[in-house]
Coordinates of C-alpha atoms and ligand atoms in Angstrom, one line a residue:
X1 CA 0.0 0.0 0.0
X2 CA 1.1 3.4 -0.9
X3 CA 1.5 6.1 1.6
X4 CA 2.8 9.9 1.0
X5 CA 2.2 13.0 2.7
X6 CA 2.7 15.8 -0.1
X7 CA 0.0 18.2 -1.5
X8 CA -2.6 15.7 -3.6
X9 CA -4.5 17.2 -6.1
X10 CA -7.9 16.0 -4.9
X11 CA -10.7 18.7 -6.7
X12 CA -10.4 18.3 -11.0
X13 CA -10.3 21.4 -12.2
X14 CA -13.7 21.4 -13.8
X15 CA -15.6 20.8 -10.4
X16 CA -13.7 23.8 -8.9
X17 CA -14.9 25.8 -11.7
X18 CA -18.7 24.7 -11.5
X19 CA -18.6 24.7 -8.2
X20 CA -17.6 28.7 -8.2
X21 CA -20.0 28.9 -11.2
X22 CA -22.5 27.6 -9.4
X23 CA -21.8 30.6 -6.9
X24 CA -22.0 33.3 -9.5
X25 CA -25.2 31.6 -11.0
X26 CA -27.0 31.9 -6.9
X27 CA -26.0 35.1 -6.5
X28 CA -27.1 36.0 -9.9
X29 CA -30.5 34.8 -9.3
X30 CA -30.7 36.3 -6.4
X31 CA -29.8 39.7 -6.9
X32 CA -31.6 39.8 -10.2
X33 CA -34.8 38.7 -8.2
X34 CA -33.9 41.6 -6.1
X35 CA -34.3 43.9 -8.6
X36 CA -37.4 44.6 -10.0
X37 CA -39.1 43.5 -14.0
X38 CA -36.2 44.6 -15.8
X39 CA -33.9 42.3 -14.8
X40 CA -36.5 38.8 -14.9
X41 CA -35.9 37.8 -18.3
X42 CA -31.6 37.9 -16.9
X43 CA -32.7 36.0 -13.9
X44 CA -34.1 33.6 -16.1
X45 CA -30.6 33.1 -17.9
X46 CA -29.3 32.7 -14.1
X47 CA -31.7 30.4 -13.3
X48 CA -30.6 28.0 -17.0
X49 CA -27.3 28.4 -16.2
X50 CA -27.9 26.7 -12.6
X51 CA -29.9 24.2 -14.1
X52 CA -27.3 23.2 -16.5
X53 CA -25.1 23.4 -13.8
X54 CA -26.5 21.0 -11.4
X55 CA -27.1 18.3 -14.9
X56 CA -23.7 18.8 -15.5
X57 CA -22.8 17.9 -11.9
X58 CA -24.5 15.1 -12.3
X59 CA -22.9 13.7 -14.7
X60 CA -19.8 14.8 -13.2
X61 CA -20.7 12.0 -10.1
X62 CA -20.6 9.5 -12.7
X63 CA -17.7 10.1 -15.3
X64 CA -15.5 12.8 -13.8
X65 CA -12.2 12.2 -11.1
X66 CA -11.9 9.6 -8.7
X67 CA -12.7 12.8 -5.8
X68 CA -15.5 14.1 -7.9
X69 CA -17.4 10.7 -8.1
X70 CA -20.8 10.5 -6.1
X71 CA -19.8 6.6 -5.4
X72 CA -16.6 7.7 -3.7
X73 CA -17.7 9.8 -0.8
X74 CA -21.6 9.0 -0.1
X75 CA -21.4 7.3 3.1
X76 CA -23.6 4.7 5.0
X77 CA -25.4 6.7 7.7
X78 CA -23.8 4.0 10.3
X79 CA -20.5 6.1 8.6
X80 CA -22.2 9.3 8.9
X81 CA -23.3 8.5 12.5
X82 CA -19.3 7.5 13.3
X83 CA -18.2 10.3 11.9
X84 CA -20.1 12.8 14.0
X85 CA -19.4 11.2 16.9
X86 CA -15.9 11.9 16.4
X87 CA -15.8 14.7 13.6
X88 CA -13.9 17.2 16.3
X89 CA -10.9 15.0 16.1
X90 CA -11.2 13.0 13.0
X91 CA -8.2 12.4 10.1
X92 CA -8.9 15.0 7.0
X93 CA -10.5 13.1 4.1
X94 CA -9.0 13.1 1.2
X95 CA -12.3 14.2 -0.8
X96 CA -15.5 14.7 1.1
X97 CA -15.9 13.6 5.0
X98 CA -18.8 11.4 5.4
X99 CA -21.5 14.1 6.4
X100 CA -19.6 16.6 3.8
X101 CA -20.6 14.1 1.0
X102 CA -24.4 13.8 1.5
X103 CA -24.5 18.0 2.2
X104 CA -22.9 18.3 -1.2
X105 CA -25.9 16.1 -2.9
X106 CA -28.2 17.8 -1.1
X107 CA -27.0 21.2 -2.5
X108 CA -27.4 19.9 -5.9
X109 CA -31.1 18.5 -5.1
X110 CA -32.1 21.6 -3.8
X111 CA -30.8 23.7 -6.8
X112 CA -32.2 21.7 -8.7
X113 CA -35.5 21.9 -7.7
X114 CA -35.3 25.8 -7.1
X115 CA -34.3 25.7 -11.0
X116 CA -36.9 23.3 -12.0
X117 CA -39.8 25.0 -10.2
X118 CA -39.1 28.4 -11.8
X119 CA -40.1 26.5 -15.3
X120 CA -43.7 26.9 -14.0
X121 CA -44.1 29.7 -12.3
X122 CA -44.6 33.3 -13.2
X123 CA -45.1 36.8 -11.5
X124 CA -48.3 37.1 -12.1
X125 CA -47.9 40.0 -14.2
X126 CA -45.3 40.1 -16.8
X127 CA -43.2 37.8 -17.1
X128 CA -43.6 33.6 -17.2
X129 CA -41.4 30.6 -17.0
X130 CA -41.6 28.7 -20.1
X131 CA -43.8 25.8 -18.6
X132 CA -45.8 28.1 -16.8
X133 CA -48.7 27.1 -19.5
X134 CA -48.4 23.6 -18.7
X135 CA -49.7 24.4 -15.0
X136 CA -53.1 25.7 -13.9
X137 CA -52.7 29.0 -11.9
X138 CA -53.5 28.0 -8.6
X139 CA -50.6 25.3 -9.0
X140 CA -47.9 27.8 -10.5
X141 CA -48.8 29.8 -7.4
X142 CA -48.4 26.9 -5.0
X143 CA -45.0 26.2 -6.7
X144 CA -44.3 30.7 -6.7
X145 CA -44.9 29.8 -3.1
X146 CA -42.2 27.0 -2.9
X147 CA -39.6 28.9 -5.0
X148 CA -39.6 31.9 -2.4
X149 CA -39.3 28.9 0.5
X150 CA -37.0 26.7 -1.3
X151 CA -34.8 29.9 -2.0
X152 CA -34.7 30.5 1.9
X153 CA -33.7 26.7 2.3
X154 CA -30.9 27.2 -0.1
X155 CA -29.7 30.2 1.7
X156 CA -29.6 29.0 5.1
X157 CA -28.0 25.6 3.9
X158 CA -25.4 27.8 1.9
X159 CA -24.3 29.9 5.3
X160 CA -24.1 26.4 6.7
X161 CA -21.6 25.4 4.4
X162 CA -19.6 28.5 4.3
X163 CA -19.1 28.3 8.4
X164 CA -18.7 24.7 8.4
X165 CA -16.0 24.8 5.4
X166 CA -14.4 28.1 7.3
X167 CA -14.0 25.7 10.5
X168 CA -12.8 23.0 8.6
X169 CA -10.2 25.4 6.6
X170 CA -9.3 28.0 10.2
X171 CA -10.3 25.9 13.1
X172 CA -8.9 22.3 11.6
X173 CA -6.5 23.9 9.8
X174 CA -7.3 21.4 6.7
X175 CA -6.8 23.9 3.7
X176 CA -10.4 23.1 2.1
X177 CA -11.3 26.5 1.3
X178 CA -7.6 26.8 -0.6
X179 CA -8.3 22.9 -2.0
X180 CA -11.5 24.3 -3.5
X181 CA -9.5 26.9 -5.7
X182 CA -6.2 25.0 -6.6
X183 CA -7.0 21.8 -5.5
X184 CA -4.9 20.4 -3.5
X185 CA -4.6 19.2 -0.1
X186 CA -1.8 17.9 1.9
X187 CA -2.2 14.9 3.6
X188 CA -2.0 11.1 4.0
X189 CA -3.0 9.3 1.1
X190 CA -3.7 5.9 1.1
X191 CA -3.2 3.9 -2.2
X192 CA -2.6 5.1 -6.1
X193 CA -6.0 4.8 -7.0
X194 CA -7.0 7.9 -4.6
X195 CA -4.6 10.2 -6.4
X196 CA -6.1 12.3 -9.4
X197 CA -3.5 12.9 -12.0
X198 CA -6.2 14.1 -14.7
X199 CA -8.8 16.9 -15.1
X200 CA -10.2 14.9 -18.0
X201 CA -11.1 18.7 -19.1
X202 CA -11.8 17.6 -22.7
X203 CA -14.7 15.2 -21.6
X204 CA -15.7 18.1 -18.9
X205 CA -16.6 20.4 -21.6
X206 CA -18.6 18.0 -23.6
X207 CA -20.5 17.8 -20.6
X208 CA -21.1 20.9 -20.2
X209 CA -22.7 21.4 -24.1
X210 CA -24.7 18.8 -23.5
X211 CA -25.8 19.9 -20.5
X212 CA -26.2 23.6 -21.9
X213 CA -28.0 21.7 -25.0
X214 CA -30.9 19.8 -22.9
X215 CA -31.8 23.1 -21.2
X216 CA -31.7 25.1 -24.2
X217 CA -34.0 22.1 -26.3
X218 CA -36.1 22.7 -22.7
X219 CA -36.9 25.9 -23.2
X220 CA -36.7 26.0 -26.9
X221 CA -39.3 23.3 -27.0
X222 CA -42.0 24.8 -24.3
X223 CA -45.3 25.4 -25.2
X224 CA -45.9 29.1 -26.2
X225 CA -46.6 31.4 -22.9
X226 CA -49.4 33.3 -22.1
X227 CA -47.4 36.3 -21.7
X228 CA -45.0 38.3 -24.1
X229 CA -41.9 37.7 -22.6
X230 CA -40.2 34.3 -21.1
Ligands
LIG301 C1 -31.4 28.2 -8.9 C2 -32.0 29.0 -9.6 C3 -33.0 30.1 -9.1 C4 -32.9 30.8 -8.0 C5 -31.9 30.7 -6.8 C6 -34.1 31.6 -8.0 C7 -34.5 32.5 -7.0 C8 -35.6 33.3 -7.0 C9 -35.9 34.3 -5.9 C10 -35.2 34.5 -4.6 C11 -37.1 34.9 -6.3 C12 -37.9 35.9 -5.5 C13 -39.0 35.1 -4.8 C14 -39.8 35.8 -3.8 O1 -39.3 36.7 -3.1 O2 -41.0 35.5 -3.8 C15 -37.4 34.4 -7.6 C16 -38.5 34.7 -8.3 C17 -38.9 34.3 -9.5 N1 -38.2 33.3 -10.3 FE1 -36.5 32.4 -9.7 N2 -34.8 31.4 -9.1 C18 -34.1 30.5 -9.9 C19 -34.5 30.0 -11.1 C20 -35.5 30.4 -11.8 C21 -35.9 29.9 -13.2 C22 -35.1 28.9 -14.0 C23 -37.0 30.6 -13.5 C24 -37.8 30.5 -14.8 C25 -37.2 30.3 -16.0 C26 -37.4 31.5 -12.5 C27 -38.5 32.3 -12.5 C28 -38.9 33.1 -11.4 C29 -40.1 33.9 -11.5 C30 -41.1 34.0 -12.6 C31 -40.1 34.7 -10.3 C32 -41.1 35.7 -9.8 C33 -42.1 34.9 -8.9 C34 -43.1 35.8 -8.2 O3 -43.1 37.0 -8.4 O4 -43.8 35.2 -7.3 N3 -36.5 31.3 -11.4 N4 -36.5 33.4 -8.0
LIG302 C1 -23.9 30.0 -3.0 C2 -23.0 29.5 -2.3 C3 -22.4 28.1 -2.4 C4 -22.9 27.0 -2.9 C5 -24.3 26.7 -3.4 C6 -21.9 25.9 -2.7 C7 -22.0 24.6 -3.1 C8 -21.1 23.6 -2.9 C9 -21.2 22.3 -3.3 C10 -22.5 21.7 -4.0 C11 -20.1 21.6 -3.0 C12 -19.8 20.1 -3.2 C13 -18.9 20.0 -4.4 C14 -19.2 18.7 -5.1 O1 -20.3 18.6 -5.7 O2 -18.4 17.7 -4.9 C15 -19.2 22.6 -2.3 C16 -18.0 22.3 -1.8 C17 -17.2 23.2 -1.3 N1 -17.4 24.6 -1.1 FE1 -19.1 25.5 -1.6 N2 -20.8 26.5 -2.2 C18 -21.1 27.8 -2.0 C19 -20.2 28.8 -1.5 C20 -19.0 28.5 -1.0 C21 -18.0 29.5 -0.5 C22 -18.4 31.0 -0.4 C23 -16.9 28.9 -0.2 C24 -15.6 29.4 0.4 C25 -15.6 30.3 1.4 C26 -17.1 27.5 -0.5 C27 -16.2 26.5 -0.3 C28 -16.4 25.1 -0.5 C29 -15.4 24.1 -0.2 C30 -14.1 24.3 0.5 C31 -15.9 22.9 -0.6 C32 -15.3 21.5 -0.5 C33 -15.8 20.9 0.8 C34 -15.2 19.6 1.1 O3 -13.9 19.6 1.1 O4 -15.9 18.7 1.5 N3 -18.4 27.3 -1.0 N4 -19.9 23.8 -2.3

């Protein structure tokens, strides 16, 4: 078995770059939300984007690094149970600790949905998502009503991750913040097949058009709206 304690690229590059796309594309949606009509049809765009984003991701889990693999890091709960028990004085992971791993997913699910629901919905006044048609009013409202609460979800489990990664990164003194822009961490690895010595960006960007390409057929392909704009 093969052990060596030097910095280990653990993050390809292309999951460090969705994952601070993924940023932009929140705070995109949200401030355009923010800020009145004019900027809906832009939110929109932002809203796509993270849409693509979170296909992409998915399937990232399947065909990107060893680290970037959903099969590598999502635990057992008897794991996820262990590791809280014990998280104050546990070993750094390599990629995701046990609890770290399902949070990620959850992220994902959650921006999904956010992303999904705003197909339906609509303002009630000018503008529409490009499913909104598909829905009768009284649903698109009851979804309007889940996109303002799922957005609330999404920003309390962000803070969540920023103070748990800044405790992790300060109070552990792991380096994950600084893994999640060049990658590495320096630690114990144990065996070859842990250590990524790809970013397999070619197949990364493949992904990403065809991720970009099933959103765009989405909303090319949605039944004409009600209203003039979507
Ligand atoms: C992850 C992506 C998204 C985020 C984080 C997001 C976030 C938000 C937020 C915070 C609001 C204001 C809600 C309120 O205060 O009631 C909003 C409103 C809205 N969003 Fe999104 N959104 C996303 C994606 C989308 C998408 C893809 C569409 C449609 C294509 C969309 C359509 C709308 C519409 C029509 C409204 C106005 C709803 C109303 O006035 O009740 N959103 N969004
Ligand atoms: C809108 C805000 C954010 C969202 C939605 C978000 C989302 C995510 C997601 C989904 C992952 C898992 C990556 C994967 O799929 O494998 C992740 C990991 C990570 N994020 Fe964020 N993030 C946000 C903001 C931030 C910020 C501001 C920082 C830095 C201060 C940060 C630092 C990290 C780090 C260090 C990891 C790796 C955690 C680990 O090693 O287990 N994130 N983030």
């Amino acid at each position: 078995m093969q052990s060596d304690r030097r910095p280990q690229l653990i993050w390809d590059l292309p999951l460090r770059l969705w994952h601070w796309a993924l940023v932009v594309c929140l705070a995109g949606s949200w401030i355009t939300a923010e800020a009145g009509f004019d900027w809906t049809t832009t939110h929109f765009y932002f809203g796509y984007s993270a849409l693509a984003l979170v296909l992409f991701r998915l399937a990232w889990a399947l065909l990107g690094t060893f680290h970037s693999r959903y099969a590598t890091f999502l635990a057992s709960p008897k794991q996820v149970l262990a590791y809280l028990r014990k998280a104050k004085d546990a070993e750094p992971s390599a990629g995701h600790n046990p609890l770290g791993g399902w949070a990620s997913v959850a992220i994902v699910v959650l921006i999904g949905l956010q992303a999904g629901i705003g197909l339906f919905i609509s303002d009630d006044i000018f503008y529409a998502g490009p499913y909104n048609t598909v829905v009768s009013s009284s649903t698109a409202d009851w979804l309007a009503g889940w996109h303002h609460r799922l957005f609330t979800l999404i920003q309390i489990t962000a803070l969540v991750h920023v103070l748990a990664v800044s405790w992790y990164t300060w109070g552990k003194k792991e380096g994950l913040i600084q893994a999640m822009l060049h990658g590495k961490k320096t630690l114990q690895v144990h065996g070859a097949e842990e250590t990524v010595n790809e970013h397999r960006g070619l197949r990364a960007l493949l992904l990403l058009a065809l991720a970009a390409t099933v959103v765009a057929i989405l909303v090319y392909v949605a039944p004409l709206p009600d209203y003039e704009i979507y």
